[in-house]
Each structure stands twice: as C-alpha cells, then as structure tokens.
C-alpha cells in the first residue's frame, strides 16, 4: 500500500481574483507554498492544470455559484486531495461538497474580511463527518502558516453561533433603524451614542446588506436566533429591564482595559 505524504506543499485557490482569494494567494505563496491561482473561465483545461498535485483545493467563490463551481472542481479531484471552502455558513456548503466529492472535505470560515487587522486571525475549521484527522490538520496548517489561529468546530455548532453573531446583529440593527425611518421629529434628539450606533451600522446596511441577507437566508439557525431575541424583547415589554441588564453584564467579564473582548 502506497504511503500518503501529508507534507503541505501545494494549494489550488479557485476564485483567485475575488476579494478573499486575492488576499489569500500572496500570503500562501509568501509562506512557502506553491499556489495555483484558478479563476474564470473555469474550463476543464484550466481546472486540470491547476488542481493537479494540489493537496488542498480551496474554493473561494460567491454562494450563488458555489454548488456549480464545486461540481466542476471535483470532476478533476481524487482522494486524498482535500476539498475546502471559505464560506460564512457551513451546513449547506458542507452538504454540497460531500455530495459532489467522495474524498476528504474540510469546511473553513475565516472570521475576517479581505483587509484583516493583525489580530483578526481566527479561522473556524469544520471537518466533515468521517474526515481523517490528517486532512483536517493539513487545512489547519494551511492557515497557521499565514499567521491565522484555526479552531475546530462542527458545521451545526458554527451555524448556530454565526446566526447569533452575524445574522442577528444585522437583523436587529436594520430593524431598529427601519423603525426610526421617516420619523423626522426625532432628529433634534439624536445623541452621540445613537450617532455611534448609526456609524457602526453604515457599511453593513449601505454596502453589505445583500451579503448579510444571503447569509441570513442560507443559515438554518437564523430563524431560531430571531425567536430567541424576540423572547428577550418580551421581557423588556413586560418592564423587567433590570433582568436584561444583569444578563448583559456577563460580557464585561471578558473585556480588558481597552474594552476589547477576550475569550
């Protein structure tokens, strides 16, 4: 039986000219890896040339074309090559990848955008059920090599957390501002704290709303997160604000002197 070499040498990035792909490719290369940069047109010739000998094939494409691209990519893959992604939800993409490919599948979600700060380096790793430990470790190594901090999770656990952190933050912010829209009588009463909240929500709503809408719809835990939030609002509607305040104070057990939250 031929022994498998688990030394990470080459990664193929599909969607290399997109925002995330373009950010990852030079970092992987700088870390000493051979990088096959693959992008449109995704012809059989282009895919075959780039994927050959790659130990990890990292799919970095929008959700709207993800399933189609995965099918095209996996037609040129064979075990033990590893199929990975960087999508912000995990349950649905993991199912799509596993359906298309019989080899090892490892989902990832970098918890940062295309211009990350130095300390925004965490990456959730979600190996498929039955995925061998060596394949999962190789994907962890891929991100560790470029200075990231990977941690393991299940796809279900990831999506429940993402629904609370990403989807619910978007829904509550846009709902609050939608409630106040067209109420010009409140304009003289705007406070500095409201202005800060408005500023914090600006990019999310004016530029990234379509992205967050898609994440909300694709995440199977989004509706549960909204229902949980509604139960908190029901407590507020009953007048028991102190109960909510006491629960919210939990967060300040994890902050340092700068106000940053630490695990």
PDB file of C-alpha atoms in Angstrom:
ATOM      1  CA  UNK A   1       0.000   0.000   0.000  1.00  0.00           C
ATOM      2  CA  UNK A   2       1.424   3.378  -1.024  1.00  0.00           C
ATOM      3  CA  UNK A   3       2.138   5.704   1.884  1.00  0.00           C
ATOM      4  CA  UNK A   4       0.417   9.094   1.665  1.00  0.00           C
ATOM      5  CA  UNK A   5       2.609  12.195   2.021  1.00  0.00           C
ATOM      6  CA  UNK A   6       0.888  14.663   4.347  1.00  0.00           C
ATOM      7  CA  UNK A   7       3.539  17.380   3.957  1.00  0.00           C
ATOM      8  CA  UNK A   8       1.742  20.500   2.756  1.00  0.00           C
ATOM      9  CA  UNK A   9       3.320  21.755  -0.451  1.00  0.00           C
ATOM     10  CA  UNK A  10       0.680  22.986  -2.910  1.00  0.00           C
ATOM     11  CA  UNK A  11      -2.741  24.625  -2.658  1.00  0.00           C
ATOM     12  CA  UNK A  12      -5.108  25.455  -5.508  1.00  0.00           C
ATOM     13  CA  UNK A  13      -7.278  28.530  -4.950  1.00  0.00           C
ATOM     14  CA  UNK A  14     -10.455  28.603  -7.053  1.00  0.00           C
ATOM     15  CA  UNK A  15     -11.696  32.183  -7.242  1.00  0.00           C
ATOM     16  CA  UNK A  16      -8.200  33.606  -7.008  1.00  0.00           C
ATOM     17  CA  UNK A  17      -9.129  37.089  -8.247  1.00  0.00           C
ATOM     18  CA  UNK A  18     -12.038  37.597  -5.838  1.00  0.00           C
ATOM     19  CA  UNK A  19     -11.557  39.684  -2.716  1.00  0.00           C
ATOM     20  CA  UNK A  20     -10.742  36.788  -0.389  1.00  0.00           C
ATOM     21  CA  UNK A  21      -8.897  34.717  -2.980  1.00  0.00           C
ATOM     22  CA  UNK A  22      -6.727  37.682  -3.920  1.00  0.00           C
ATOM     23  CA  UNK A  23      -5.921  38.210  -0.260  1.00  0.00           C
ATOM     24  CA  UNK A  24      -5.016  34.576   0.423  1.00  0.00           C
ATOM     25  CA  UNK A  25      -2.930  33.751  -2.670  1.00  0.00           C
ATOM     26  CA  UNK A  26       0.069  36.019  -1.989  1.00  0.00           C
ATOM     27  CA  UNK A  27       0.010  35.060   1.694  1.00  0.00           C
ATOM     28  CA  UNK A  28       0.120  31.344   0.887  1.00  0.00           C
ATOM     29  CA  UNK A  29       2.928  31.972  -1.584  1.00  0.00           C
ATOM     30  CA  UNK A  30       4.901  34.054   0.912  1.00  0.00           C
ATOM     31  CA  UNK A  31       4.517  31.191   3.396  1.00  0.00           C
ATOM     32  CA  UNK A  32       6.464  28.944   1.001  1.00  0.00           C
ATOM     33  CA  UNK A  33       3.594  27.108  -0.677  1.00  0.00           C
ATOM     34  CA  UNK A  34       3.133  26.509  -4.366  1.00  0.00           C
ATOM     35  CA  UNK A  35      -0.124  28.261  -5.252  1.00  0.00           C
ATOM     36  CA  UNK A  36      -2.243  27.506  -8.311  1.00  0.00           C
ATOM     37  CA  UNK A  37      -4.391  30.590  -8.906  1.00  0.00           C
ATOM     38  CA  UNK A  38      -7.561  29.494 -10.704  1.00  0.00           C
ATOM     39  CA  UNK A  39     -10.325  31.767 -11.938  1.00  0.00           C
ATOM     40  CA  UNK A  40     -12.693  32.293 -14.845  1.00  0.00           C
ATOM     41  CA  UNK A  41     -13.034  30.838 -17.337  1.00  0.00           C
ATOM     42  CA  UNK A  42     -13.240  27.562 -15.378  1.00  0.00           C
ATOM     43  CA  UNK A  43     -12.601  25.330 -18.360  1.00  0.00           C
ATOM     44  CA  UNK A  44     -11.592  21.698 -17.962  1.00  0.00           C
ATOM     45  CA  UNK A  45      -8.107  22.609 -19.154  1.00  0.00           C
ATOM     46  CA  UNK A  46      -7.708  25.391 -16.583  1.00  0.00           C
ATOM     47  CA  UNK A  47      -9.023  23.254 -13.741  1.00  0.00           C
ATOM     48  CA  UNK A  48      -6.992  20.182 -14.645  1.00  0.00           C
ATOM     49  CA  UNK A  49      -3.760  22.182 -14.883  1.00  0.00           C
ATOM     50  CA  UNK A  50      -4.289  23.979 -11.572  1.00  0.00           C
ATOM     51  CA  UNK A  51      -5.679  21.158  -9.462  1.00  0.00           C
ATOM     52  CA  UNK A  52      -3.136  18.501 -10.440  1.00  0.00           C
ATOM     53  CA  UNK A  53      -0.824  17.716  -7.490  1.00  0.00           C
ATOM     54  CA  UNK A  54      -2.590  20.222  -5.197  1.00  0.00           C
ATOM     55  CA  UNK A  55      -3.128  18.699  -1.767  1.00  0.00           C
ATOM     56  CA  UNK A  56      -5.808  21.245  -0.875  1.00  0.00           C
ATOM     57  CA  UNK A  57      -8.305  22.786  -3.291  1.00  0.00           C
ATOM     58  CA  UNK A  58      -9.750  25.897  -1.634  1.00  0.00           C
ATOM     59  CA  UNK A  59     -12.981  27.187  -3.179  1.00  0.00           C
ATOM     60  CA  UNK A  60     -13.344  30.971  -2.707  1.00  0.00           C
ATOM     61  CA  UNK A  61     -16.432  31.873  -4.756  1.00  0.00           C
ATOM     62  CA  UNK A  62     -19.787  33.579  -4.021  1.00  0.00           C
ATOM     63  CA  UNK A  63     -22.636  31.496  -2.613  1.00  0.00           C
ATOM     64  CA  UNK A  64     -24.730  31.986  -5.764  1.00  0.00           C
ATOM     65  CA  UNK A  65     -22.288  29.929  -7.853  1.00  0.00           C
ATOM     66  CA  UNK A  66     -20.756  27.778  -5.132  1.00  0.00           C
ATOM     67  CA  UNK A  67     -22.525  24.491  -5.847  1.00  0.00           C
ATOM     68  CA  UNK A  68     -21.917  24.687  -9.593  1.00  0.00           C
ATOM     69  CA  UNK A  69     -18.232  25.509  -9.108  1.00  0.00           C
ATOM     70  CA  UNK A  70     -17.800  22.664  -6.611  1.00  0.00           C
ATOM     71  CA  UNK A  71     -19.203  20.193  -9.151  1.00  0.00           C
ATOM     72  CA  UNK A  72     -16.821  21.460 -11.818  1.00  0.00           C
ATOM     73  CA  UNK A  73     -13.834  21.388  -9.480  1.00  0.00           C
ATOM     74  CA  UNK A  74     -14.425  17.924  -8.031  1.00  0.00           C
ATOM     75  CA  UNK A  75     -14.628  16.410 -11.514  1.00  0.00           C
ATOM     76  CA  UNK A  76     -10.839  16.912 -11.565  1.00  0.00           C
ATOM     77  CA  UNK A  77     -10.109  15.759  -7.996  1.00  0.00           C
ATOM     78  CA  UNK A  78      -9.466  12.394  -6.436  1.00  0.00           C
ATOM     79  CA  UNK A  79      -8.657  11.264  -2.884  1.00  0.00           C
ATOM     80  CA  UNK A  80      -6.589  12.005  -0.889  1.00  0.00           C
ATOM     81  CA  UNK A  81      -6.849  15.567  -2.248  1.00  0.00           C
ATOM     82  CA  UNK A  82      -8.750  17.764   0.206  1.00  0.00           C
ATOM     83  CA  UNK A  83     -11.745  19.876  -0.821  1.00  0.00           C
ATOM     84  CA  UNK A  84     -12.151  23.014   1.307  1.00  0.00           C
ATOM     85  CA  UNK A  85     -14.118  26.269   1.207  1.00  0.00           C
ATOM     86  CA  UNK A  86     -14.242  29.629   2.987  1.00  0.00           C
ATOM     87  CA  UNK A  87     -17.999  30.223   3.152  1.00  0.00           C
ATOM     88  CA  UNK A  88     -19.599  32.081   6.068  1.00  0.00           C
ATOM     89  CA  UNK A  89     -22.212  29.365   6.615  1.00  0.00           C
ATOM     90  CA  UNK A  90     -21.263  25.739   6.886  1.00  0.00           C
ATOM     91  CA  UNK A  91     -24.141  23.237   6.993  1.00  0.00           C
ATOM     92  CA  UNK A  92     -25.384  23.772   3.430  1.00  0.00           C
ATOM     93  CA  UNK A  93     -21.958  24.136   1.723  1.00  0.00           C
ATOM     94  CA  UNK A  94     -20.636  21.086   3.574  1.00  0.00           C
ATOM     95  CA  UNK A  95     -23.580  19.020   2.308  1.00  0.00           C
ATOM     96  CA  UNK A  96     -22.971  20.252  -1.231  1.00  0.00           C
ATOM     97  CA  UNK A  97     -19.256  19.431  -1.088  1.00  0.00           C
ATOM     98  CA  UNK A  98     -19.815  15.991   0.384  1.00  0.00           C
ATOM     99  CA  UNK A  99     -22.424  15.206  -2.248  1.00  0.00           C
ATOM    100  CA  UNK A 100     -20.006  16.168  -5.026  1.00  0.00           C
ATOM    101  CA  UNK A 101     -16.829  14.560  -3.676  1.00  0.00           C
ATOM    102  CA  UNK A 102     -16.004  11.247  -2.015  1.00  0.00           C
ATOM    103  CA  UNK A 103     -12.633  12.387  -0.686  1.00  0.00           C
ATOM    104  CA  UNK A 104     -11.889  14.410   2.457  1.00  0.00           C
ATOM    105  CA  UNK A 105     -13.958  17.571   2.880  1.00  0.00           C
ATOM    106  CA  UNK A 106     -12.957  20.301   5.343  1.00  0.00           C
ATOM    107  CA  UNK A 107     -15.009  23.475   5.669  1.00  0.00           C
ATOM    108  CA  UNK A 108     -13.479  26.727   6.870  1.00  0.00           C
ATOM    109  CA  UNK A 109     -14.726  30.186   7.793  1.00  0.00           C
ATOM    110  CA  UNK A 110     -12.104  32.908   8.214  1.00  0.00           C
ATOM    111  CA  UNK A 111     -13.663  35.264  10.749  1.00  0.00           C
ATOM    112  CA  UNK A 112     -12.382  38.336   8.944  1.00  0.00           C
ATOM    113  CA  UNK A 113     -12.702  40.116   5.615  1.00  0.00           C
ATOM    114  CA  UNK A 114     -10.283  40.817   2.753  1.00  0.00           C
ATOM    115  CA  UNK A 115      -8.432  43.509   4.736  1.00  0.00           C
ATOM    116  CA  UNK A 116      -7.959  41.922   8.165  1.00  0.00           C
ATOM    117  CA  UNK A 117      -6.296  43.622  11.091  1.00  0.00           C
ATOM    118  CA  UNK A 118      -3.248  41.910  12.536  1.00  0.00           C
ATOM    119  CA  UNK A 119      -5.222  40.427  15.437  1.00  0.00           C
ATOM    120  CA  UNK A 120      -8.293  39.383  13.372  1.00  0.00           C
ATOM    121  CA  UNK A 121      -6.883  35.967  12.553  1.00  0.00           C
ATOM    122  CA  UNK A 122      -9.281  33.276  13.825  1.00  0.00           C
ATOM    123  CA  UNK A 123     -10.499  30.646  11.370  1.00  0.00           C
ATOM    124  CA  UNK A 124     -13.241  28.110  12.143  1.00  0.00           C
ATOM    125  CA  UNK A 125     -12.416  24.635  10.777  1.00  0.00           C
ATOM    126  CA  UNK A 126     -15.312  22.202  10.251  1.00  0.00           C
ATOM    127  CA  UNK A 127     -14.195  18.753   9.073  1.00  0.00           C
ATOM    128  CA  UNK A 128     -16.898  16.578   7.543  1.00  0.00           C
ATOM    129  CA  UNK A 129     -18.130  13.530   9.413  1.00  0.00           C
ATOM    130  CA  UNK A 130     -15.646  10.746   8.806  1.00  0.00           C
ATOM    131  CA  UNK A 131     -12.900  13.066   7.608  1.00  0.00           C
ATOM    132  CA  UNK A 132      -9.491  11.754   8.646  1.00  0.00           C
ATOM    133  CA  UNK A 133      -7.529  13.692  11.236  1.00  0.00           C
ATOM    134  CA  UNK A 134      -4.518  14.200   8.939  1.00  0.00           C
ATOM    135  CA  UNK A 135      -6.637  16.013   6.345  1.00  0.00           C
ATOM    136  CA  UNK A 136      -8.162  18.290   8.977  1.00  0.00           C
ATOM    137  CA  UNK A 137      -4.698  19.034  10.386  1.00  0.00           C
ATOM    138  CA  UNK A 138      -3.390  19.885   6.928  1.00  0.00           C
ATOM    139  CA  UNK A 139      -6.098  22.514   6.455  1.00  0.00           C
ATOM    140  CA  UNK A 140      -5.316  23.885   9.909  1.00  0.00           C
ATOM    141  CA  UNK A 141      -1.655  24.067   8.875  1.00  0.00           C
ATOM    142  CA  UNK A 142      -2.598  25.963   5.704  1.00  0.00           C
ATOM    143  CA  UNK A 143      -3.979  28.803   7.805  1.00  0.00           C
ATOM    144  CA  UNK A 144      -1.417  28.546  10.589  1.00  0.00           C
ATOM    145  CA  UNK A 145       1.330  29.100   8.010  1.00  0.00           C
ATOM    146  CA  UNK A 146      -0.058  32.563   7.202  1.00  0.00           C
ATOM    147  CA  UNK A 147      -0.399  33.571  10.848  1.00  0.00           C
ATOM    148  CA  UNK A 148      -4.023  32.612  11.453  1.00  0.00           C
ATOM    149  CA  UNK A 149      -5.408  30.875  14.537  1.00  0.00           C
ATOM    150  CA  UNK A 150      -7.602  27.942  13.461  1.00  0.00           C
ATOM    151  CA  UNK A 151     -10.009  26.214  15.835  1.00  0.00           C
ATOM    152  CA  UNK A 152     -12.206  23.172  15.220  1.00  0.00           C
ATOM    153  CA  UNK A 153     -15.989  23.121  15.274  1.00  0.00           C
ATOM    154  CA  UNK A 154     -18.886  21.219  13.742  1.00  0.00           C
ATOM    155  CA  UNK A 155     -20.881  22.736  10.896  1.00  0.00           C
ATOM    156  CA  UNK A 156     -24.003  22.809  13.073  1.00  0.00           C
ATOM    157  CA  UNK A 157     -22.258  24.498  16.007  1.00  0.00           C
ATOM    158  CA  UNK A 158     -20.717  27.027  13.624  1.00  0.00           C
ATOM    159  CA  UNK A 159     -24.030  27.989  12.034  1.00  0.00           C
ATOM    160  CA  UNK A 160     -25.780  28.395  15.389  1.00  0.00           C
ATOM    161  CA  UNK A 161     -23.021  30.747  16.541  1.00  0.00           C
ATOM    162  CA  UNK A 162     -22.893  32.622  13.217  1.00  0.00           C
ATOM    163  CA  UNK A 163     -26.661  33.143  13.346  1.00  0.00           C
ATOM    164  CA  UNK A 164     -26.293  34.853  16.730  1.00  0.00           C
ATOM    165  CA  UNK A 165     -23.182  36.885  15.919  1.00  0.00           C
ATOM    166  CA  UNK A 166     -23.626  37.819  12.245  1.00  0.00           C
ATOM    167  CA  UNK A 167     -27.256  37.337  11.244  1.00  0.00           C
ATOM    168  CA  UNK A 168     -28.835  38.629  14.447  1.00  0.00           C
ATOM    169  CA  UNK A 169     -26.545  41.656  14.582  1.00  0.00           C
ATOM    170  CA  UNK A 170     -27.651  42.553  11.059  1.00  0.00           C
ATOM    171  CA  UNK A 171     -31.353  41.908  11.641  1.00  0.00           C
ATOM    172  CA  UNK A 172     -31.566  43.841  14.913  1.00  0.00           C
ATOM    173  CA  UNK A 173     -29.587  46.801  13.541  1.00  0.00           C
ATOM    174  CA  UNK A 174     -31.575  47.105  10.325  1.00  0.00           C
ATOM    175  CA  UNK A 175     -34.884  46.588  12.185  1.00  0.00           C
ATOM    176  CA  UNK A 176     -34.077  49.298  14.715  1.00  0.00           C
ATOM    177  CA  UNK A 177     -33.129  51.803  12.031  1.00  0.00           C
ATOM    178  CA  UNK A 178     -36.137  50.835   9.911  1.00  0.00           C
ATOM    179  CA  UNK A 179     -38.369  51.578  12.907  1.00  0.00           C
ATOM    180  CA  UNK A 180     -36.955  55.103  13.165  1.00  0.00           C
ATOM    181  CA  UNK A 181     -37.003  55.807   9.426  1.00  0.00           C
ATOM    182  CA  UNK A 182     -39.188  58.758   8.290  1.00  0.00           C
ATOM    183  CA  UNK A 183     -39.649  59.950  11.879  1.00  0.00           C
ATOM    184  CA  UNK A 184     -38.203  63.389  11.291  1.00  0.00           C
ATOM    185  CA  UNK A 185     -39.487  64.567  14.652  1.00  0.00           C
ATOM    186  CA  UNK A 186     -36.733  62.561  16.380  1.00  0.00           C
ATOM    187  CA  UNK A 187     -33.905  64.305  14.531  1.00  0.00           C
ATOM    188  CA  UNK A 188     -33.363  67.095  17.098  1.00  0.00           C
ATOM    189  CA  UNK A 189     -32.991  64.440  19.815  1.00  0.00           C
ATOM    190  CA  UNK A 190     -30.172  62.360  18.312  1.00  0.00           C
ATOM    191  CA  UNK A 191     -27.495  61.631  20.908  1.00  0.00           C
ATOM    192  CA  UNK A 192     -23.774  60.874  20.466  1.00  0.00           C
ATOM    193  CA  UNK A 193     -24.430  57.223  21.390  1.00  0.00           C
ATOM    194  CA  UNK A 194     -27.070  56.949  18.661  1.00  0.00           C
ATOM    195  CA  UNK A 195     -24.696  58.551  16.157  1.00  0.00           C
ATOM    196  CA  UNK A 196     -22.036  55.981  17.063  1.00  0.00           C
ATOM    197  CA  UNK A 197     -24.522  53.163  16.521  1.00  0.00           C
ATOM    198  CA  UNK A 198     -25.579  54.664  13.193  1.00  0.00           C
ATOM    199  CA  UNK A 199     -21.959  54.915  12.091  1.00  0.00           C
ATOM    200  CA  UNK A 200     -21.215  51.336  13.145  1.00  0.00           C
ATOM    201  CA  UNK A 201     -24.131  50.056  11.042  1.00  0.00           C
ATOM    202  CA  UNK A 202     -23.418  52.192   7.970  1.00  0.00           C
ATOM    203  CA  UNK A 203     -21.236  49.816   5.958  1.00  0.00           C
ATOM    204  CA  UNK A 204     -23.253  46.751   6.938  1.00  0.00           C
ATOM    205  CA  UNK A 205     -26.506  48.275   5.650  1.00  0.00           C
ATOM    206  CA  UNK A 206     -25.456  50.610   2.830  1.00  0.00           C
ATOM    207  CA  UNK A 207     -22.833  48.346   1.214  1.00  0.00           C
ATOM    208  CA  UNK A 208     -23.107  44.794   2.567  1.00  0.00           C
ATOM    209  CA  UNK A 209     -26.864  44.345   3.024  1.00  0.00           C
ATOM    210  CA  UNK A 210     -27.158  41.874   0.130  1.00  0.00           C
ATOM    211  CA  UNK A 211     -24.336  39.793   1.602  1.00  0.00           C
ATOM    212  CA  UNK A 212     -25.947  39.659   5.047  1.00  0.00           C
ATOM    213  CA  UNK A 213     -29.371  38.929   3.589  1.00  0.00           C
ATOM    214  CA  UNK A 214     -27.857  35.949   1.792  1.00  0.00           C
ATOM    215  CA  UNK A 215     -26.126  34.722   4.943  1.00  0.00           C
ATOM    216  CA  UNK A 216     -29.365  35.032   6.899  1.00  0.00           C
ATOM    217  CA  UNK A 217     -31.309  33.019   4.333  1.00  0.00           C
ATOM    218  CA  UNK A 218     -28.615  30.346   3.930  1.00  0.00           C
ATOM    219  CA  UNK A 219     -28.127  29.756   7.654  1.00  0.00           C
ATOM    220  CA  UNK A 220     -30.614  27.184   9.020  1.00  0.00           C
ATOM    221  CA  UNK A 221     -30.259  28.651  12.533  1.00  0.00           C
ATOM    222  CA  UNK A 222     -31.201  32.248  11.624  1.00  0.00           C
ATOM    223  CA  UNK A 223     -34.892  31.961  12.451  1.00  0.00           C
ATOM    224  CA  UNK A 224     -34.150  30.373  15.836  1.00  0.00           C
ATOM    225  CA  UNK A 225     -31.827  33.274  16.645  1.00  0.00           C
ATOM    226  CA  UNK A 226     -34.573  35.806  15.857  1.00  0.00           C
ATOM    227  CA  UNK A 227     -37.064  33.904  18.013  1.00  0.00           C
ATOM    228  CA  UNK A 228     -34.598  33.908  20.909  1.00  0.00           C
ATOM    229  CA  UNK A 229     -34.133  37.651  20.540  1.00  0.00           C
ATOM    230  CA  UNK A 230     -37.891  38.150  20.479  1.00  0.00           C
ATOM    231  CA  UNK A 231     -38.121  36.400  23.858  1.00  0.00           C
ATOM    232  CA  UNK A 232     -35.685  38.969  25.276  1.00  0.00           C
ATOM    233  CA  UNK A 233     -37.788  41.787  23.835  1.00  0.00           C
ATOM    234  CA  UNK A 234     -40.842  40.265  25.508  1.00  0.00           C
ATOM    235  CA  UNK A 235     -39.069  40.605  28.858  1.00  0.00           C
ATOM    236  CA  UNK A 236     -38.402  44.265  28.059  1.00  0.00           C
ATOM    237  CA  UNK A 237     -42.027  44.768  27.030  1.00  0.00           C
ATOM    238  CA  UNK A 238     -43.022  43.426  30.437  1.00  0.00           C
ATOM    239  CA  UNK A 239     -40.950  46.108  32.144  1.00  0.00           C
ATOM    240  CA  UNK A 240     -38.243  43.860  33.622  1.00  0.00           C
ATOM    241  CA  UNK A 241     -35.310  45.788  32.184  1.00  0.00           C
ATOM    242  CA  UNK A 242     -33.103  45.015  35.183  1.00  0.00           C
ATOM    243  CA  UNK A 243     -33.260  41.306  34.320  1.00  0.00           C
ATOM    244  CA  UNK A 244     -31.876  42.007  30.858  1.00  0.00           C
ATOM    245  CA  UNK A 245     -29.192  44.347  32.198  1.00  0.00           C
ATOM    246  CA  UNK A 246     -27.980  41.697  34.631  1.00  0.00           C
ATOM    247  CA  UNK A 247     -27.678  39.176  31.831  1.00  0.00           C
ATOM    248  CA  UNK A 248     -25.906  41.673  29.550  1.00  0.00           C
ATOM    249  CA  UNK A 249     -23.269  42.386  32.216  1.00  0.00           C
ATOM    250  CA  UNK A 250     -21.937  38.883  31.534  1.00  0.00           C
ATOM    251  CA  UNK A 251     -19.923  40.338  28.629  1.00  0.00           C
ATOM    252  CA  UNK A 252     -17.795  42.605  30.775  1.00  0.00           C
ATOM    253  CA  UNK A 253     -16.197  39.641  32.475  1.00  0.00           C
ATOM    254  CA  UNK A 254     -14.253  39.131  29.238  1.00  0.00           C
ATOM    255  CA  UNK A 255     -13.099  42.675  28.463  1.00  0.00           C
ATOM    256  CA  UNK A 256      -9.719  44.234  29.154  1.00  0.00           C
ATOM    257  CA  UNK A 257      -8.866  47.851  29.952  1.00  0.00           C
ATOM    258  CA  UNK A 258      -9.198  48.811  26.264  1.00  0.00           C
ATOM    259  CA  UNK A 259     -12.725  47.443  26.072  1.00  0.00           C
ATOM    260  CA  UNK A 260     -11.739  44.529  23.793  1.00  0.00           C
ATOM    261  CA  UNK A 261     -13.449  41.199  24.384  1.00  0.00           C
ATOM    262  CA  UNK A 262     -11.144  38.248  25.064  1.00  0.00           C
ATOM    263  CA  UNK A 263     -12.052  34.585  25.256  1.00  0.00           C
TER     264      UNK A 263
END
